[in-house]
Structure formats: structure tokens, C-alpha cells
Coordinates of C-alpha atoms in Angstrom, one line a residue:
M4 CA 1.5 128.1 193.9
A5 CA 2.9 131.5 193.1
E6 CA 0.4 133.7 191.4
E7 CA 0.8 134.5 187.7
V8 CA 2.4 137.8 186.8
P9 CA 2.0 139.3 183.3
K10 CA 5.7 139.2 182.7
K11 CA 8.1 137.1 180.6
T12 CA 9.0 134.0 182.7
T13 CA 11.9 131.7 182.1
V14 CA 12.2 128.3 183.7
E15 CA 15.4 126.4 184.3
T16 CA 15.5 122.8 185.4
V17 CA 18.6 121.8 187.3
P18 CA 19.4 118.1 187.5
L19 CA 20.9 116.8 190.7
A20 CA 23.6 114.9 188.8
D21 CA 27.0 116.7 188.5
E22 CA 26.5 117.9 185.0
P23 CA 28.5 120.8 183.6
E24 CA 26.5 123.9 183.4
P25 CA 26.5 125.8 180.1
K26 CA 28.6 128.9 180.1
L27 CA 26.7 132.1 179.5
N28 CA 28.2 135.0 177.6
P29 CA 28.0 138.3 179.5
E30 CA 25.4 140.6 178.1
P31 CA 26.4 144.0 176.7
E32 CA 26.7 146.8 179.2
E33 CA 23.7 149.0 179.7
K34 CA 24.2 152.7 179.1
P35 CA 24.3 154.7 182.3
N36 CA 21.2 156.7 182.9
T37 CA 21.9 158.2 186.3
E38 CA 24.4 160.7 187.7
E39 CA 25.9 157.9 189.9
N40 CA 26.4 155.6 186.9
A41 CA 28.0 158.4 185.0
T42 CA 30.6 158.8 187.8
E43 CA 31.3 155.1 187.9
T44 CA 31.7 154.9 184.2
E45 CA 34.3 157.5 184.3
A46 CA 36.2 155.5 186.9
S47 CA 35.8 152.4 184.7
K48 CA 37.2 154.3 181.8
P49 CA 40.3 156.3 183.0
D50 CA 41.1 157.5 179.5
G51 CA 37.6 158.4 178.7
D52 CA 37.0 155.6 176.2
E53 CA 38.5 152.5 177.7
K54 CA 35.9 149.8 178.5
I55 CA 36.2 147.1 181.1
P56 CA 37.5 144.0 179.2
E57 CA 35.4 140.9 179.0
S58 CA 36.4 137.9 181.1
G59 CA 39.3 136.0 179.4
S60 CA 40.2 138.8 177.1
F61 CA 43.7 139.0 178.5
K62 CA 45.8 136.1 177.4
E63 CA 49.2 135.5 179.0
E64 CA 52.2 134.6 176.8
T65 CA 53.3 131.0 176.9
T66 CA 56.0 129.7 179.3
I67 CA 56.7 126.7 177.2
V68 CA 60.0 127.2 175.2
G69 CA 58.9 125.1 172.3
E70 CA 55.9 127.5 171.6
L71 CA 58.1 130.6 171.6
P72 CA 59.0 132.5 168.4
E73 CA 62.5 131.8 167.1
A74 CA 63.8 135.3 168.1
E75 CA 62.6 134.7 171.7
K76 CA 64.1 131.3 171.9
K77 CA 67.4 132.7 170.8
A78 CA 67.2 135.5 173.4
L79 CA 66.5 133.0 176.1
Q80 CA 69.5 130.8 175.1
E81 CA 71.8 133.9 175.1
L82 CA 70.6 135.0 178.5
K83 CA 71.2 131.5 179.9
Q84 CA 74.7 131.6 178.5
L85 CA 75.4 134.9 180.1
I86 CA 74.1 133.6 183.4
Q87 CA 76.2 130.5 183.2
E88 CA 79.3 132.5 182.6
A89 CA 78.4 134.8 185.5
L90 CA 77.9 131.7 187.7
N91 CA 81.3 130.3 186.7
K92 CA 83.0 133.6 187.6
H93 CA 81.0 134.0 190.8
E94 CA 79.8 137.4 189.6
F95 CA 76.5 137.3 191.5
S96 CA 78.3 137.4 194.9
S97 CA 81.5 139.2 193.9
D98 CA 80.1 142.7 194.3
S99 CA 77.7 143.7 197.0
S100 CA 76.4 146.7 195.2
P101 CA 74.0 146.4 192.2
S102 CA 75.7 147.1 188.9
P103 CA 74.3 150.2 187.2
P104 CA 73.2 150.0 183.6
D105 CA 76.1 150.5 181.2
E106 CA 75.1 153.9 179.8
Q107 CA 78.5 155.0 178.5
K108 CA 79.1 152.1 176.2
P109 CA 78.0 152.6 172.6
E110 CA 74.9 150.7 171.7
A111 CA 75.7 147.3 170.5
T112 CA 74.7 146.2 167.0
P113 CA 72.5 143.1 166.8
E114 CA 75.5 140.9 165.9
R115 CA 77.6 142.3 168.8
E116 CA 74.7 142.0 171.2
S117 CA 74.2 138.4 170.4
Q118 CA 77.9 137.7 171.1
P119 CA 78.5 136.9 174.8
D120 CA 80.8 139.3 176.7
A121 CA 83.2 136.5 177.7
E122 CA 83.7 135.6 174.1
Q123 CA 84.6 139.2 173.2
N124 CA 87.1 139.3 176.2
N125 CA 88.7 136.1 175.0
K126 CA 89.2 137.6 171.5
K127 CA 90.8 140.7 173.1
E128 CA 93.2 138.5 175.1
E129 CA 94.2 136.6 171.9
Q130 CA 94.8 139.9 170.1
N131 CA 97.0 141.0 173.0
K132 CA 98.9 137.8 172.9
E133 CA 99.5 138.1 169.2
H134 CA 100.7 141.7 169.7
V135 CA 103.2 140.5 172.4
S136 CA 104.4 137.7 170.2
E137 CA 105.2 140.1 167.4
S138 CA 107.2 142.3 169.7
E139 CA 109.2 139.4 171.1
T140 CA 110.0 138.2 167.5
E141 CA 111.2 141.6 166.5
S142 CA 113.5 141.8 169.6
V143 CA 114.9 138.4 169.0
V144 CA 115.6 139.2 165.3
A145 CA 117.4 142.4 166.2
V146 CA 119.6 140.5 168.7
S147 CA 120.4 137.8 166.2
T148 CA 121.5 140.4 163.7
A149 CA 123.9 141.8 166.2
V150 CA 125.4 138.4 166.7
V151 CA 125.9 137.9 163.0
D152 CA 127.7 141.3 162.7
V153 CA 130.3 140.5 165.3
A154 CA 130.9 136.9 164.2
P155 CA 134.5 136.1 162.9
P156 CA 135.0 135.8 159.2
P157 CA 135.3 132.2 157.8
P158 CA 139.0 130.9 157.8
T159 CA 141.0 131.1 154.5
T160 CA 142.9 128.1 153.1
A161 CA 146.7 128.0 152.7
T162 CA 146.6 127.9 148.9
E163 CA 144.8 131.3 148.8
T164 CA 147.5 133.2 150.8
E165 CA 151.2 133.0 151.1
K166 CA 152.3 130.8 154.0
P167 CA 153.9 132.9 156.9
N168 CA 156.8 131.9 159.0
E169 CA 155.8 128.9 161.1
G170 CA 156.8 130.6 164.4
E171 CA 155.1 133.8 163.6
K172 CA 152.1 131.9 162.4
K173 CA 151.8 130.0 165.6
E174 CA 152.2 133.1 167.7
E175 CA 149.7 135.1 165.7
T176 CA 147.3 132.2 165.6
E177 CA 147.3 131.9 169.4
V178 CA 146.9 135.6 169.9
A179 CA 144.1 135.8 167.4
A180 CA 142.4 132.8 168.9
S181 CA 142.6 134.3 172.4
S182 CA 141.3 137.6 171.1
I183 CA 138.4 136.0 169.3
E184 CA 137.5 133.8 172.3
D185 CA 137.5 136.9 174.6
D186 CA 135.5 139.0 172.2
G187 CA 133.1 136.1 171.6
A188 CA 132.6 135.5 175.3
K189 CA 131.9 139.2 175.9
T190 CA 129.5 139.3 172.9
V191 CA 127.6 136.2 174.1
E192 CA 127.3 137.8 177.6
A193 CA 126.0 141.0 176.0
I194 CA 123.5 139.0 173.9
E195 CA 122.3 137.1 176.9
E196 CA 121.8 140.3 178.9
S197 CA 120.0 141.9 176.0
V198 CA 117.7 138.9 175.6
V199 CA 116.9 138.9 179.3
A200 CA 116.3 142.6 179.3
V201 CA 114.1 142.4 176.2
S202 CA 112.1 139.5 177.6
S203 CA 111.5 141.1 181.0
S204 CA 110.4 144.4 179.4
S205 CA 108.2 143.1 176.5
I206 CA 106.9 139.7 177.7
P207 CA 104.2 139.9 180.4
E208 CA 104.4 137.5 183.3
E209 CA 102.5 134.3 182.9
P210 CA 99.3 134.4 185.1
K211 CA 99.4 132.1 188.1
V212 CA 97.5 128.9 187.6
V213 CA 94.6 128.9 190.0
E214 CA 92.7 125.8 190.6
A215 CA 89.2 126.1 189.0
S216 CA 86.4 126.4 191.4
S217 CA 82.9 125.1 190.9
P218 CA 80.2 127.4 189.5
E219 CA 78.3 129.6 192.0
E220 CA 75.0 128.3 193.1
V221 CA 72.2 130.9 193.0
S222 CA 68.5 130.4 193.8
I223 CA 65.6 132.8 193.3
W224 CA 62.1 132.2 194.7
G225 CA 63.3 128.8 195.7
I226 CA 64.4 127.8 192.2
P227 CA 68.1 127.0 191.6
L228 CA 69.1 128.8 188.4
L229 CA 70.0 126.7 185.3
L230 CA 69.4 123.4 187.1
D231 CA 66.1 122.5 185.5
E232 CA 63.4 123.8 183.1
R233 CA 61.8 126.0 185.8
T234 CA 64.7 128.4 185.1
D235 CA 63.2 129.1 181.7
V236 CA 60.0 130.3 183.2
I237 CA 61.8 132.7 185.5
L238 CA 64.2 134.0 182.8
L239 CA 61.2 134.6 180.5
K240 CA 59.8 137.0 183.1
F241 CA 62.9 139.1 183.0
L242 CA 63.1 139.0 179.2
R243 CA 59.5 140.1 178.8
A244 CA 60.0 142.9 181.3
R245 CA 62.8 144.2 179.1
D246 CA 61.3 143.5 175.7
F247 CA 63.7 140.6 175.1
K248 CA 66.8 142.8 175.2
V249 CA 69.3 140.2 176.5
K250 CA 71.8 142.5 178.1
E251 CA 69.2 144.6 179.8
S252 CA 67.5 141.5 181.1
F253 CA 70.8 140.1 182.4
T254 CA 71.5 143.4 184.2
M255 CA 68.0 143.3 185.7
I256 CA 68.3 139.7 187.0
K257 CA 71.8 140.4 188.3
N258 CA 70.6 143.5 190.2
T259 CA 67.6 141.6 191.5
I260 CA 69.8 138.8 192.9
R261 CA 72.1 141.3 194.6
W262 CA 69.1 143.2 196.0
R263 CA 67.7 140.0 197.5
K264 CA 71.0 139.4 199.3
E265 CA 71.1 143.0 200.6
F266 CA 67.5 142.8 201.6
K267 CA 68.2 139.4 203.3
L268 CA 65.1 137.8 201.8
E269 CA 65.8 134.3 203.1
E270 CA 66.0 135.7 206.6
L271 CA 63.0 137.9 206.1
L272 CA 60.9 134.8 205.2
L273 CA 61.5 133.3 208.6
D274 CA 61.0 136.6 210.6
E275 CA 58.0 136.0 212.8
N276 CA 58.3 139.5 214.3
L277 CA 56.7 141.0 211.2
N278 CA 53.4 139.3 211.8
D279 CA 50.7 141.8 212.7
E280 CA 46.9 141.3 213.0
Y281 CA 46.2 144.7 211.6
L282 CA 48.3 144.2 208.5
E283 CA 46.9 140.7 207.9
R284 CA 43.5 142.4 207.4
T285 CA 44.9 144.7 204.8
V286 CA 46.3 141.9 202.5
Y287 CA 45.3 138.3 202.2
M288 CA 45.1 135.5 199.6
Q289 CA 41.8 133.8 198.9
G290 CA 40.7 131.5 196.0
H291 CA 41.6 131.6 192.3
D292 CA 40.3 133.3 189.2
K293 CA 38.7 131.4 186.3
E294 CA 42.1 130.6 184.8
G295 CA 43.6 129.3 188.0
H296 CA 45.6 132.3 189.2
P297 CA 45.7 132.8 193.0
V298 CA 43.9 136.0 194.0
C299 CA 45.4 138.5 196.4
Y300 CA 43.1 141.1 198.0
N301 CA 44.5 144.5 199.1
I302 CA 42.1 146.3 201.4
Y303 CA 43.1 149.9 201.4
G304 CA 40.1 150.9 203.5
E305 CA 41.7 149.4 206.6
F306 CA 44.1 152.3 206.6
D307 CA 41.2 154.7 207.1
N308 CA 41.4 153.6 210.8
K309 CA 43.6 156.2 212.5
E310 CA 45.2 153.7 214.8
V311 CA 46.1 151.4 212.0
Y312 CA 47.4 154.2 209.9
K313 CA 49.6 155.7 212.6
K314 CA 50.9 152.3 213.5
T315 CA 51.9 151.6 209.9
F316 CA 53.0 154.9 208.3
S317 CA 53.7 157.5 211.1
D318 CA 57.5 157.4 210.7
E319 CA 60.2 156.0 208.4
E320 CA 60.9 152.9 210.6
K321 CA 57.2 151.9 210.6
R322 CA 57.0 152.4 206.8
Q323 CA 60.0 150.2 206.3
N324 CA 58.5 147.5 208.6
F325 CA 55.3 147.7 206.5
L326 CA 57.4 147.3 203.3
K327 CA 59.3 144.3 204.7
W328 CA 56.0 142.7 205.8
R329 CA 54.5 143.3 202.4
I330 CA 57.6 141.8 200.6
Q331 CA 57.5 138.8 203.0
F332 CA 53.9 138.2 202.2
L333 CA 54.6 138.4 198.5
E334 CA 57.5 136.0 198.8
K335 CA 55.5 133.4 200.6
S336 CA 52.8 133.7 198.0
I337 CA 55.2 133.3 195.1
R338 CA 56.8 130.2 196.7
K339 CA 53.3 128.5 196.2
L340 CA 53.3 129.2 192.4
D341 CA 54.0 126.6 189.8
F342 CA 57.2 127.5 187.9
N343 CA 57.1 124.4 185.6
P344 CA 56.5 125.3 181.9
G345 CA 52.8 125.8 181.3
G346 CA 52.1 126.2 185.0
I347 CA 50.4 129.1 186.8
S348 CA 53.2 131.5 187.8
T349 CA 51.3 134.8 188.1
I350 CA 48.8 136.3 190.5
V351 CA 45.6 138.4 190.2
Q352 CA 45.6 141.4 192.4
V353 CA 42.3 142.9 193.6
N354 CA 42.7 146.4 195.1
D355 CA 39.6 147.5 197.1
L356 CA 39.7 151.3 197.4
K357 CA 36.4 151.6 199.4
N358 CA 37.0 154.1 202.3
S359 CA 40.6 154.3 201.2
P360 CA 42.4 157.4 202.8
G361 CA 42.4 160.3 200.4
P362 CA 45.2 161.8 198.3
T363 CA 46.2 164.0 201.3
K364 CA 47.8 161.0 203.0
W365 CA 51.4 161.7 202.0
E366 CA 52.8 158.8 204.0
L367 CA 50.6 156.3 202.3
R368 CA 51.5 157.7 198.9
Q369 CA 55.2 157.5 199.6
A370 CA 55.0 153.9 200.9
T371 CA 52.9 152.9 197.9
K372 CA 55.3 154.6 195.5
Q373 CA 58.3 152.9 197.0
A374 CA 56.6 149.5 197.1
L375 CA 55.6 149.8 193.4
Q376 CA 59.2 150.7 192.4
L377 CA 60.6 147.7 194.3
L378 CA 58.0 145.3 192.8
Q379 CA 58.6 146.6 189.3
D380 CA 62.4 146.3 189.6
N381 CA 62.5 142.9 191.3
Y382 CA 59.3 141.0 190.6
P383 CA 58.8 141.2 186.9
E384 CA 55.7 139.6 185.3
F385 CA 54.1 138.3 188.4
V386 CA 50.8 140.0 187.9
A387 CA 48.3 138.6 185.5
K388 CA 45.7 141.3 186.2
Q389 CA 45.3 144.3 188.5
V390 CA 41.6 144.9 189.3
F391 CA 40.7 148.1 191.1
I392 CA 37.2 148.1 192.6
N393 CA 35.2 150.7 194.5
V394 CA 37.3 153.3 192.7
P395 CA 36.5 156.8 194.1
W396 CA 36.6 159.9 192.0
W397 CA 39.9 161.2 193.4
Y398 CA 41.8 158.0 192.6
L399 CA 42.0 158.9 189.0
A400 CA 44.3 161.8 189.9
V401 CA 46.4 159.7 192.1
N402 CA 46.7 157.1 189.4
R403 CA 48.0 159.7 187.0
M404 CA 50.8 160.4 189.6
I405 CA 51.7 156.7 189.8
S406 CA 51.5 155.9 186.1
P407 CA 54.9 157.4 185.2
F408 CA 56.5 154.8 187.4
L409 CA 54.8 151.9 185.6
T410 CA 55.7 150.3 182.3
Q411 CA 53.1 150.3 179.5
R412 CA 53.0 146.5 179.8
T413 CA 52.0 146.8 183.5
K414 CA 49.4 149.5 182.9
S415 CA 47.8 147.3 180.1
K416 CA 46.8 144.8 182.8
F417 CA 44.8 147.4 184.9
V418 CA 41.0 147.3 185.2
F419 CA 39.0 149.9 187.0
A420 CA 35.4 149.7 188.3
G421 CA 33.3 152.1 190.4
P422 CA 31.2 151.0 193.4
S423 CA 28.1 149.7 191.6
K424 CA 30.1 147.8 189.0
S425 CA 32.7 146.2 191.3
A426 CA 30.9 142.9 191.9
E427 CA 30.0 142.5 188.2
T428 CA 33.5 143.2 187.2
L429 CA 35.0 140.7 189.6
L430 CA 32.6 138.0 188.5
R431 CA 34.0 138.4 185.0
Y432 CA 37.3 137.1 186.2
I433 CA 36.6 135.1 189.4
A434 CA 34.0 132.3 189.7
P435 CA 31.3 133.0 192.4
E436 CA 32.3 130.0 194.5
Q437 CA 35.8 131.5 194.7
L438 CA 34.8 135.1 195.2
P439 CA 34.2 136.3 198.9
V440 CA 30.7 137.2 199.8
K441 CA 31.7 140.8 200.6
Y442 CA 32.7 141.2 196.9
G443 CA 29.6 139.6 195.3
G444 CA 30.4 135.9 195.5
L445 CA 29.3 132.9 197.6
S446 CA 32.7 132.0 199.1
K447 CA 32.3 131.8 202.9
D448 CA 32.5 129.4 205.8
G449 CA 29.5 127.0 205.9
E450 CA 28.0 124.0 204.3
F451 CA 29.1 124.9 200.8
G452 CA 32.8 125.1 199.7
I453 CA 34.8 126.3 196.8
T454 CA 34.4 123.0 195.1
D455 CA 30.6 123.4 194.9
A456 CA 30.0 125.0 191.6
V457 CA 27.7 128.0 191.2
T458 CA 25.3 128.7 188.3
E459 CA 25.1 132.3 187.1
I460 CA 22.0 133.6 185.4
T461 CA 21.1 137.1 184.1
V462 CA 17.5 138.1 184.9
R463 CA 16.2 140.7 182.5
P464 CA 14.3 143.8 183.7
A465 CA 10.6 143.3 184.4
A466 CA 11.0 139.6 184.1
K467 CA 10.5 136.5 186.2
H468 CA 12.9 133.6 186.4
T469 CA 12.3 130.2 187.9
V470 CA 14.8 127.4 188.7
E471 CA 13.6 123.8 189.3
F472 CA 15.5 121.1 191.3
P473 CA 13.9 117.7 190.4
V474 CA 14.3 114.9 193.0
T475 CA 13.4 111.2 192.8
E476 CA 14.5 109.9 196.2
N477 CA 14.2 110.8 199.8
C478 CA 16.8 113.3 200.7
L479 CA 17.7 116.6 202.4
I480 CA 18.2 119.3 199.8
S481 CA 20.1 122.5 200.6
W482 CA 20.7 125.6 198.4
E483 CA 22.1 129.0 198.4
V484 CA 20.7 131.9 196.4
R485 CA 22.1 135.4 195.8
V486 CA 21.1 138.2 193.5
I487 CA 23.6 141.0 193.1
G488 CA 22.0 144.2 194.4
W489 CA 18.8 142.2 195.2
D490 CA 15.8 144.6 195.1
I491 CA 13.7 141.6 193.8
S492 CA 11.0 139.2 195.1
Y493 CA 12.0 135.7 196.1
S494 CA 10.0 132.6 196.8
A495 CA 10.6 128.8 197.1
E496 CA 8.2 125.8 197.0
F497 CA 8.1 122.0 196.7
V498 CA 5.8 120.5 194.0
P499 CA 5.2 116.7 194.3
S500 CA 5.2 114.6 191.1
S501 CA 2.0 112.7 192.0
E502 CA -1.3 114.1 190.6
G503 CA -3.6 115.8 193.1
S504 CA -0.9 116.5 195.6
Y505 CA -0.7 119.9 197.1
T506 CA 2.2 122.4 196.8
V507 CA 4.4 123.0 199.9
I508 CA 5.4 126.6 200.5
I509 CA 9.0 126.6 201.6
Q510 CA 9.6 130.4 201.4
K511 CA 6.7 132.7 200.9
S512 CA 7.3 135.4 198.3
R513 CA 8.9 138.4 199.8
K514 CA 10.7 141.5 198.7
V515 CA 14.5 141.4 199.4
G516 CA 16.1 144.8 199.6
A517 CA 19.7 145.7 198.6
S518 CA 20.6 146.2 202.3
E519 CA 19.5 142.8 203.5
E520 CA 21.5 139.6 203.9
P521 CA 23.7 139.0 200.8
V522 CA 23.0 135.2 200.6
I523 CA 19.8 133.3 201.3
C524 CA 20.3 129.8 202.5
N525 CA 17.4 127.2 202.6
N526 CA 17.0 123.5 203.0
Y527 CA 14.0 121.1 202.7
K528 CA 13.6 117.4 203.6
I529 CA 11.9 115.5 200.8
D530 CA 10.2 112.2 201.2
E531 CA 8.5 111.8 197.8
P532 CA 9.5 112.5 194.2
G533 CA 8.9 116.0 193.1
K534 CA 10.8 119.3 192.5
V535 CA 11.8 122.4 194.4
V536 CA 11.0 125.6 192.5
L537 CA 12.7 128.9 193.2
T538 CA 11.2 132.1 191.7
I539 CA 13.1 135.3 191.2
D540 CA 10.8 138.2 190.2
N541 CA 12.7 141.2 188.9
S542 CA 10.3 144.1 188.8
S543 CA 13.0 146.7 188.5
S544 CA 14.2 148.4 185.4
K545 CA 17.7 146.9 185.6
K546 CA 19.0 143.5 184.8
K547 CA 20.1 141.3 187.8
K548 CA 22.8 138.7 188.2
L549 CA 21.4 135.5 189.9
L550 CA 23.8 133.1 191.6
Y551 CA 22.7 129.7 193.0
R552 CA 23.9 126.2 193.9
L553 CA 22.5 123.2 195.7
K554 CA 23.5 119.9 197.2
T555 CA 21.6 116.8 198.5
K556 CA 22.1 114.4 201.3
T557 CA 20.4 111.1 201.1
S558 CA 18.1 110.3 204.0
N559 CA 15.9 107.3 204.9
S560 CA 12.1 107.7 205.0
D561 CA 10.3 107.3 208.3

């Protein structure tokens, strides 16, 4: 048995049944008491007073339309109407160049902004038609007046005037009739010519009737627009990126679709020539955070290798290839997201700045700046959290340079942690079974997988903590143990249930240093009821994070 130590000891019994472990709230941060901690605290608090948020403190807005405020529902419907009109007119493919924001037009009032452009154009056309109709009416009235003025007077009766000589009467009548007919014919010809002239000058030609074509079909990230409810999730991203300003959101999505065509995204997805073993080490996806978001790791330290850096950033062509590869990687990752309302449609980005090239690397800064601009313009609201770990002192200055290119909404998702706080920070957002071993978790190739849950325990300074695994049948029991930062003593033993039995030492107590193996793996074959006891002795002045998990495999006794 392990010898008694005059310290506070806590014992935890772990049943073998798959019972849910109680969630432990993170303890308050300890105040830094060393120069190293002071530097890391500054990195964790870029503005001097910002604290690393607790796990789960960031809550994403809903993607379910029924849960939206009325104003946001209205904005979504207006945006969908604008998109439908654009699809009907084939506007997304009519112009190859992105349409710039309309800065010269006066700012629309709320009523005018809510009215679709097509409706306003229809009103203008109706007003023009009314104006033309009035001109035509006035012309016709003027022509009719001229006809009345030249018309012959009504005939008089014989009783009103003295009857002329019959011969003279007949001759005069024939002459008058001939004259009137001639004058009348000329007048009618003049009127007809006038009407034709007026009509041709004042009445616009009727537009030619063109057979109506079917609406344009446009897809983005594999989702056909307006064909199902997944469109709502996509459009909400653009609306939130533009504070629910409908016209600005419409311009943004229109420009994004045109940029995707210019960038040839669909062809880029199938381009195998962009695959590169060096680049695949710089960015990769692994696991999910505690809320189910996929996690993307960006390893900037890989660019500290001169060969990799030169191959990636030495000239404009290489920088463009890197940008294309990065966009291709992002597109493939996005295609795996769930765009159904209520689904997971955002990603957690972990940016490891350990051994990252310094601020003197102009090429890297330019490539990063260009990538950030493209991502902000064309991939709105795809990041649930940006976690920067192993942040060096110089990064704060670089971050100030990048910040003007980021929206306030984007910057609000940033979390910074110095080297000694990185694992602790990541564990607030990512479960240990999902977090890679190199970042403080237990995710690795081996007997245990991401479905094998891990228990997290905080061991207080100058305290001892024991964990018990009771067993009632013959089995092979395996376990993994990790203490973040180690610098503790660890031991393991089997204690039979029967009285008078002796204790079996599985692992003799030994000091485990911070530089030793990150994860300790043990197993023990049990052929009688009893319990396995793990002892963690923290003699240091700092609290420690203990991670462990176990599994059993039934075996027959000899």
C-alpha cells in the first residue's frame, strides 16, 4: 500500500458501467506570481483587462427561422425576394465583374429599403406609361379640333332662303359638292399624316415579346439557393455579417457568387495538383469541440522551416498557390457541415503560434492579410471561435496590424493564450478525448478512441488524489492517465476484496517530470474481485489538471 502522507486526500470511485460523469466547473484562475506567467497573462489579455472566457460562454445565434425576432424574419424574407428576382433575371451570371456597393445613391429610408428594387422599377414604368398616354391624348384632341374647324356647315332648308334658279342651283350644287369633297379628302389625308407623325414621335415602340426563360440555378457550398430550408441558414450568415441590412447583404452574396465563378471554385475542388505534404502539416481537421463544431488546426510553426517557407511564399505565384490550396481545404471542410436549421454550420479554428516566423516575414504577413480579406468577404459567419495558443510577445503587435481588417463581430470571437495556458484554454472548449495529445488531450492512435470518454479532475496544490476502479469479474482492465504539466508522483495498485489478501503493486510510486511522456498507459489482468487504485500526489504549489479513462475486456479465468 502507498504510505500515508500528511496531506489532504480525495478518493474517487469509478464504476465500470457507462455512467455519465458529473461535469466539474472550472476553478477560478490563480493570480500569476512569476515573470513568465505575467507575460502569458498579457498575451491572454490583449487589451490589458480581457479575460479568457469560460467554456460555453459564447453562444451562437439560432439558425431556426421560427426562433428569430420579427425584424430579422422580415429581413430574411426581403433578402429571399431580392434573390428570387435576381435569379429570374439571371443577374448572378449576367455580369462577370462584382458589382461595387452603390455609394452614390442616397440612403434609403426604412420604408424604401423594405421595398424591392423590382417593385420600384415597375412603378417607374407605370408612371412613364401614364405620361405617354397623356401626351397621346393631347395630340389626338388637337387633331380632332382641326377636323371640326374645317368641317362644312350644316345644310339650310328651302324655307329659310329664297329658292334660286333650278339650273343655277344644280350647277352651284355640283361645284360646291366637288369642292367640298376635294377639300375634305385633302383634310382627311392631312389628318391621317398628322396622326401618324404624332404617334411615331410620341408613342414608344412596343417591346418585343420574348419568351420567358426559367429562373437561373445558383448553388453555393453545394446548396441550391431557394430550393429548401438550408438556404435560410446560408442567407442568415450574410445578413449577420451586414447587421441585417438587406441591400448590403444582397450585394455581399451577389459579389460572393460572382467571385466564386471567377475563382473557379468547382474546378478548384477537384484540382489534385494542389495537394502538398508540407501544406497538409500546416492545416488539418481533427475532432470536435464540446458543442459539436469541427476543429481546424493551423500550425504556423511549420513555416519556420526555411525550405517550407521558401516553397510556399518566395514569390507571388507560390503565394497564390498557397491561397488556392487554403481555399480548397476550407471548401472541402465546409461541404461537410450541416446546413439544416439547427445544425452545426460553423468551425472552431485553433491557431498554434509556437515557433511561428516573426513579424519580419513580410511574405507571410501579406499572404495572411490577403487570405483574411477573402475569408471575411466571401465566407461570412463560418467561425464559431478563433483560439490562438502559444502566443508569443510579438504577436500582439501583429494582431494590432490585422485588426483593422476584421469586423468587431469577428474580433469578439478571438481567444488568446500564452504557452503555459494553452492546454488549459483548449480544454475549456474541446473535450480531452477530442483534443490531440500534443495540445494537452488524449486523442491519438491506439487502444482508446474519441468515443471513449475522459474524466477531468483538478488536483489542488499540496494534495493527493486517488481514483478507484472496482471490478467484480475476471477481465483485462486498461487505462490512460495524464496530468497537464505533470511534476507529480504517480502510482497504481490492485487491492483484492477478500480479507487478508495482499496488495499488488502495478506501478511503484515515481516522480513524473514535465518533460516525460505526456500519457501513461497501463493494463492489468484481474482474476478476482477487487479494485484498481491510482494515486496522484501533487506536492507542487500549483493546481494540476488530471485526465483519465479506462476500459475492460472480459476474460476467462484459468
